[in-house]
GROMACS .gro file of C-alpha atoms in nm:
model
  209
    1UNK     CA    1   0.030   2.478   0.779
    2UNK     CA    2  -0.263   2.312   0.591
    3UNK     CA    3  -0.334   1.937   0.567
    4UNK     CA    4  -0.389   1.760   0.244
    5UNK     CA    5  -0.559   1.411   0.254
    6UNK     CA    6  -0.395   1.126   0.065
    7UNK     CA    7  -0.550   0.799  -0.075
    8UNK     CA    8  -0.327   0.496  -0.170
    9UNK     CA    9  -0.293   0.468  -0.519
   10UNK     CA   10  -0.117   0.126  -0.534
   11UNK     CA   11   0.193  -0.044  -0.458
   12UNK     CA   12   0.472  -0.099  -0.705
   13UNK     CA   13   0.797  -0.310  -0.679
   14UNK     CA   14   1.164  -0.234  -0.802
   15UNK     CA   15   1.290  -0.492  -1.061
   16UNK     CA   16   1.675  -0.383  -0.969
   17UNK     CA   17   1.671  -0.324  -0.604
   18UNK     CA   18   1.568  -0.655  -0.432
   19UNK     CA   19   1.289  -0.619  -0.180
   20UNK     CA   20   1.242  -0.230  -0.269
   21UNK     CA   21   0.854  -0.144  -0.317
   22UNK     CA   22   0.712   0.191  -0.326
   23UNK     CA   23   0.372   0.311  -0.186
   24UNK     CA   24   0.199   0.540  -0.408
   25UNK     CA   25  -0.024   0.799  -0.234
   26UNK     CA   26  -0.243   1.038  -0.438
   27UNK     CA   27  -0.369   1.356  -0.311
   28UNK     CA   28  -0.786   1.316  -0.289
   29UNK     CA   29  -0.849   1.659  -0.445
   30UNK     CA   30  -0.554   1.672  -0.713
   31UNK     CA   31  -0.325   1.470  -0.938
   32UNK     CA   32   0.017   1.472  -0.747
   33UNK     CA   33   0.147   1.149  -0.609
   34UNK     CA   34   0.360   1.100  -0.324
   35UNK     CA   35   0.559   0.780  -0.369
   36UNK     CA   36   0.724   0.644  -0.058
   37UNK     CA   37   0.989   0.354  -0.072
   38UNK     CA   38   0.888   0.067   0.186
   39UNK     CA   39   1.022  -0.276   0.279
   40UNK     CA   40   0.863  -0.595   0.171
   41UNK     CA   41   0.708  -0.701   0.476
   42UNK     CA   42   0.510  -0.340   0.503
   43UNK     CA   43   0.436  -0.380   0.141
   44UNK     CA   44   0.280  -0.721   0.180
   45UNK     CA   45   0.086  -0.609   0.514
   46UNK     CA   46  -0.074  -0.314   0.313
   47UNK     CA   47  -0.136  -0.543   0.026
   48UNK     CA   48  -0.324  -0.736   0.267
   49UNK     CA   49  -0.519  -0.473   0.436
   50UNK     CA   50  -0.625  -0.347   0.074
   51UNK     CA   51  -0.710  -0.686  -0.037
   52UNK     CA   52  -1.014  -0.769   0.181
   53UNK     CA   53  -1.103  -1.101   0.067
   54UNK     CA   54  -0.770  -1.264   0.168
   55UNK     CA   55  -0.765  -1.355   0.533
   56UNK     CA   56  -0.421  -1.477   0.683
   57UNK     CA   57  -0.450  -1.769   0.879
   58UNK     CA   58  -0.264  -1.609   1.175
   59UNK     CA   59  -0.258  -1.242   1.248
   60UNK     CA   60   0.014  -1.033   1.107
   61UNK     CA   61   0.206  -0.797   1.314
   62UNK     CA   62  -0.016  -0.508   1.222
   63UNK     CA   63  -0.326  -0.700   1.275
   64UNK     CA   64  -0.213  -0.806   1.614
   65UNK     CA   65  -0.198  -0.431   1.692
   66UNK     CA   66  -0.540  -0.382   1.576
   67UNK     CA   67  -0.659  -0.689   1.800
   68UNK     CA   68  -0.464  -0.533   2.097
   69UNK     CA   69  -0.611  -0.184   2.043
   70UNK     CA   70  -0.962  -0.313   2.019
   71UNK     CA   71  -0.939  -0.505   2.326
   72UNK     CA   72  -0.810  -0.167   2.534
   73UNK     CA   73  -1.042   0.053   2.372
   74UNK     CA   74  -0.778   0.237   2.159
   75UNK     CA   75  -0.838   0.400   1.814
   76UNK     CA   76  -0.636   0.547   1.556
   77UNK     CA   77  -0.835   0.868   1.423
   78UNK     CA   78  -0.594   0.981   1.165
   79UNK     CA   79  -0.210   0.942   1.039
   80UNK     CA   80  -0.004   1.233   0.946
   81UNK     CA   81   0.308   1.256   0.725
   82UNK     CA   82   0.443   1.544   0.914
   83UNK     CA   83   0.814   1.564   0.796
   84UNK     CA   84   1.052   1.487   0.515
   85UNK     CA   85   1.435   1.465   0.581
   86UNK     CA   86   1.694   1.327   0.360
   87UNK     CA   87   1.439   1.160   0.155
   88UNK     CA   88   1.282   0.970   0.475
   89UNK     CA   89   0.923   1.052   0.571
   90UNK     CA   90   0.838   1.055   0.921
   91UNK     CA   91   0.454   1.014   1.045
   92UNK     CA   92   0.244   1.059   1.350
   93UNK     CA   93  -0.025   0.814   1.449
   94UNK     CA   94  -0.298   1.026   1.624
   95UNK     CA   95  -0.483   0.795   1.887
   96UNK     CA   96  -0.780   0.833   2.150
   97UNK     CA   97  -0.861   0.624   2.468
   98UNK     CA   98  -1.111   0.750   2.696
   99UNK     CA   99  -1.141   1.078   2.504
  100UNK     CA  100  -0.762   1.130   2.574
  101UNK     CA  101  -0.558   1.172   2.261
  102UNK     CA  102  -0.216   1.071   2.197
  103UNK     CA  103   0.033   1.147   1.926
  104UNK     CA  104   0.272   0.838   1.846
  105UNK     CA  105   0.585   0.846   1.639
  106UNK     CA  106   0.580   0.573   1.372
  107UNK     CA  107   0.760   0.488   1.052
  108UNK     CA  108   0.523   0.587   0.770
  109UNK     CA  109   0.472   0.239   0.610
  110UNK     CA  110   0.374   0.097   0.971
  111UNK     CA  111   0.133   0.407   1.024
  112UNK     CA  112  -0.035   0.341   0.692
  113UNK     CA  113  -0.082  -0.026   0.763
  114UNK     CA  114  -0.223   0.047   1.088
  115UNK     CA  115  -0.462   0.353   0.918
  116UNK     CA  116  -0.635   0.089   0.679
  117UNK     CA  117  -0.705  -0.143   0.948
  118UNK     CA  118  -0.881   0.121   1.142
  119UNK     CA  119  -1.021   0.314   0.844
  120UNK     CA  120  -0.847   0.625   0.941
  121UNK     CA  121  -0.773   0.893   0.707
  122UNK     CA  122  -0.416   0.967   0.598
  123UNK     CA  123  -0.275   1.325   0.545
  124UNK     CA  124   0.048   1.524   0.458
  125UNK     CA  125   0.113   1.891   0.494
  126UNK     CA  126   0.117   2.095   0.195
  127UNK     CA  127   0.480   2.188   0.181
  128UNK     CA  128   0.553   1.831   0.154
  129UNK     CA  129   0.366   1.733  -0.108
  130UNK     CA  130   0.483   2.054  -0.283
  131UNK     CA  131   0.832   1.911  -0.201
  132UNK     CA  132   0.811   1.564  -0.293
  133UNK     CA  133   0.476   1.512  -0.491
  134UNK     CA  134   0.520   1.413  -0.846
  135UNK     CA  135   0.277   1.393  -1.151
  136UNK     CA  136   0.318   1.062  -1.284
  137UNK     CA  137   0.314   1.013  -1.670
  138UNK     CA  138   0.146   0.676  -1.757
  139UNK     CA  139   0.198   0.517  -2.118
  140UNK     CA  140  -0.069   0.250  -2.231
  141UNK     CA  141   0.113   0.068  -2.492
  142UNK     CA  142  -0.126  -0.089  -2.731
  143UNK     CA  143   0.086  -0.367  -2.776
  144UNK     CA  144   0.046  -0.474  -2.415
  145UNK     CA  145  -0.254  -0.682  -2.353
  146UNK     CA  146  -0.202  -0.704  -1.975
  147UNK     CA  147  -0.497  -0.465  -1.804
  148UNK     CA  148  -0.368  -0.519  -1.465
  149UNK     CA  149  -0.033  -0.307  -1.516
  150UNK     CA  150   0.186  -0.203  -1.239
  151UNK     CA  151   0.408   0.094  -1.191
  152UNK     CA  152   0.765   0.032  -1.219
  153UNK     CA  153   0.941   0.187  -0.905
  154UNK     CA  154   1.311   0.196  -1.036
  155UNK     CA  155   1.220   0.523  -1.240
  156UNK     CA  156   1.084   0.672  -0.900
  157UNK     CA  157   1.408   0.558  -0.704
  158UNK     CA  158   1.656   0.699  -0.954
  159UNK     CA  159   1.455   0.998  -1.093
  160UNK     CA  160   1.170   1.091  -0.895
  161UNK     CA  161   0.994   1.225  -1.213
  162UNK     CA  162   0.842   1.035  -1.496
  163UNK     CA  163   0.691   0.685  -1.433
  164UNK     CA  164   0.616   0.452  -1.717
  165UNK     CA  165   0.380   0.146  -1.705
  166UNK     CA  166   0.495  -0.198  -1.769
  167UNK     CA  167   0.337  -0.540  -1.746
  168UNK     CA  168   0.405  -0.775  -1.480
  169UNK     CA  169   0.538  -1.107  -1.574
  170UNK     CA  170   0.372  -1.304  -1.287
  171UNK     CA  171   0.041  -1.173  -1.344
  172UNK     CA  172   0.077  -1.254  -1.717
  173UNK     CA  173   0.126  -1.625  -1.600
  174UNK     CA  174  -0.187  -1.643  -1.385
  175UNK     CA  175  -0.397  -1.563  -1.719
  176UNK     CA  176  -0.293  -1.904  -1.848
  177UNK     CA  177  -0.468  -2.083  -1.544
  178UNK     CA  178  -0.829  -2.174  -1.527
  179UNK     CA  179  -1.050  -2.041  -1.255
  180UNK     CA  180  -1.039  -2.364  -1.047
  181UNK     CA  181  -0.647  -2.349  -1.081
  182UNK     CA  182  -0.632  -1.987  -0.968
  183UNK     CA  183  -0.839  -2.077  -0.668
  184UNK     CA  184  -0.611  -2.359  -0.576
  185UNK     CA  185  -0.304  -2.138  -0.603
  186UNK     CA  186  -0.467  -1.870  -0.377
  187UNK     CA  187  -0.549  -2.100  -0.100
  188UNK     CA  188  -0.197  -2.244  -0.115
  189UNK     CA  189  -0.053  -1.890  -0.136
  190UNK     CA  190  -0.250  -1.806   0.151
  191UNK     CA  191  -0.152  -2.121   0.351
  192UNK     CA  192   0.205  -2.024   0.270
  193UNK     CA  193   0.157  -1.676   0.380
  194UNK     CA  194   0.277  -1.520   0.062
  195UNK     CA  195   0.013  -1.239   0.028
  196UNK     CA  196   0.189  -1.074  -0.228
  197UNK     CA  197   0.163  -1.356  -0.463
  198UNK     CA  198  -0.224  -1.395  -0.326
  199UNK     CA  199  -0.301  -1.057  -0.388
  200UNK     CA  200  -0.193  -1.088  -0.766
  201UNK     CA  201  -0.402  -1.420  -0.785
  202UNK     CA  202  -0.678  -1.240  -0.638
  203UNK     CA  203  -0.679  -0.968  -0.904
  204UNK     CA  204  -0.677  -1.201  -1.181
  205UNK     CA  205  -0.972  -1.380  -1.010
  206UNK     CA  206  -1.134  -1.063  -0.973
  207UNK     CA  207  -1.108  -0.958  -1.349
  208UNK     CA  208  -1.278  -1.279  -1.441
  209UNK     CA  209  -1.619  -1.209  -1.243
   0.00000   0.00000   0.00000
């Protein structure tokens, strides 16, 4: 079976299901997306890895694993999403130490959080993408002034077909703050280890540069 390389498109949230997030993966050489439902902790860990400028005051669990692996010279070569059963994705982490390769079973969210920290590629099999991949239809509403739209995950969870783009209320509130106030809010969010909020504030700061 042929492998298809994936890249992270983004993370979205559910407005109706508390604590539900969707990690959106995009095939590198195509238009199909692979939405994977993940928990809040994993979503936060992945968001931190994506947002390079946010440095947690203490290592998160996946950062600790990275530090441990570096100390013992273990590298992650790649992650493969290898199975889909009843809507649940199964993944393998391909590791190497002293030129000996090992395959470790892992939850897909954990595997991707680690792949980001090791700069390791993410793959899935073509038959999985054929089965679960979708074409997301985005709608750009002229009346919506928010450029940092987020994909609402509820339609993925309910239908798995069409996803519309809506504006995030939280990021809209940040637009009213000055740069100085945003930096203070960013420092406060990082200190409180609220990395999801920190990532949104960082996005607003980046748009003003």
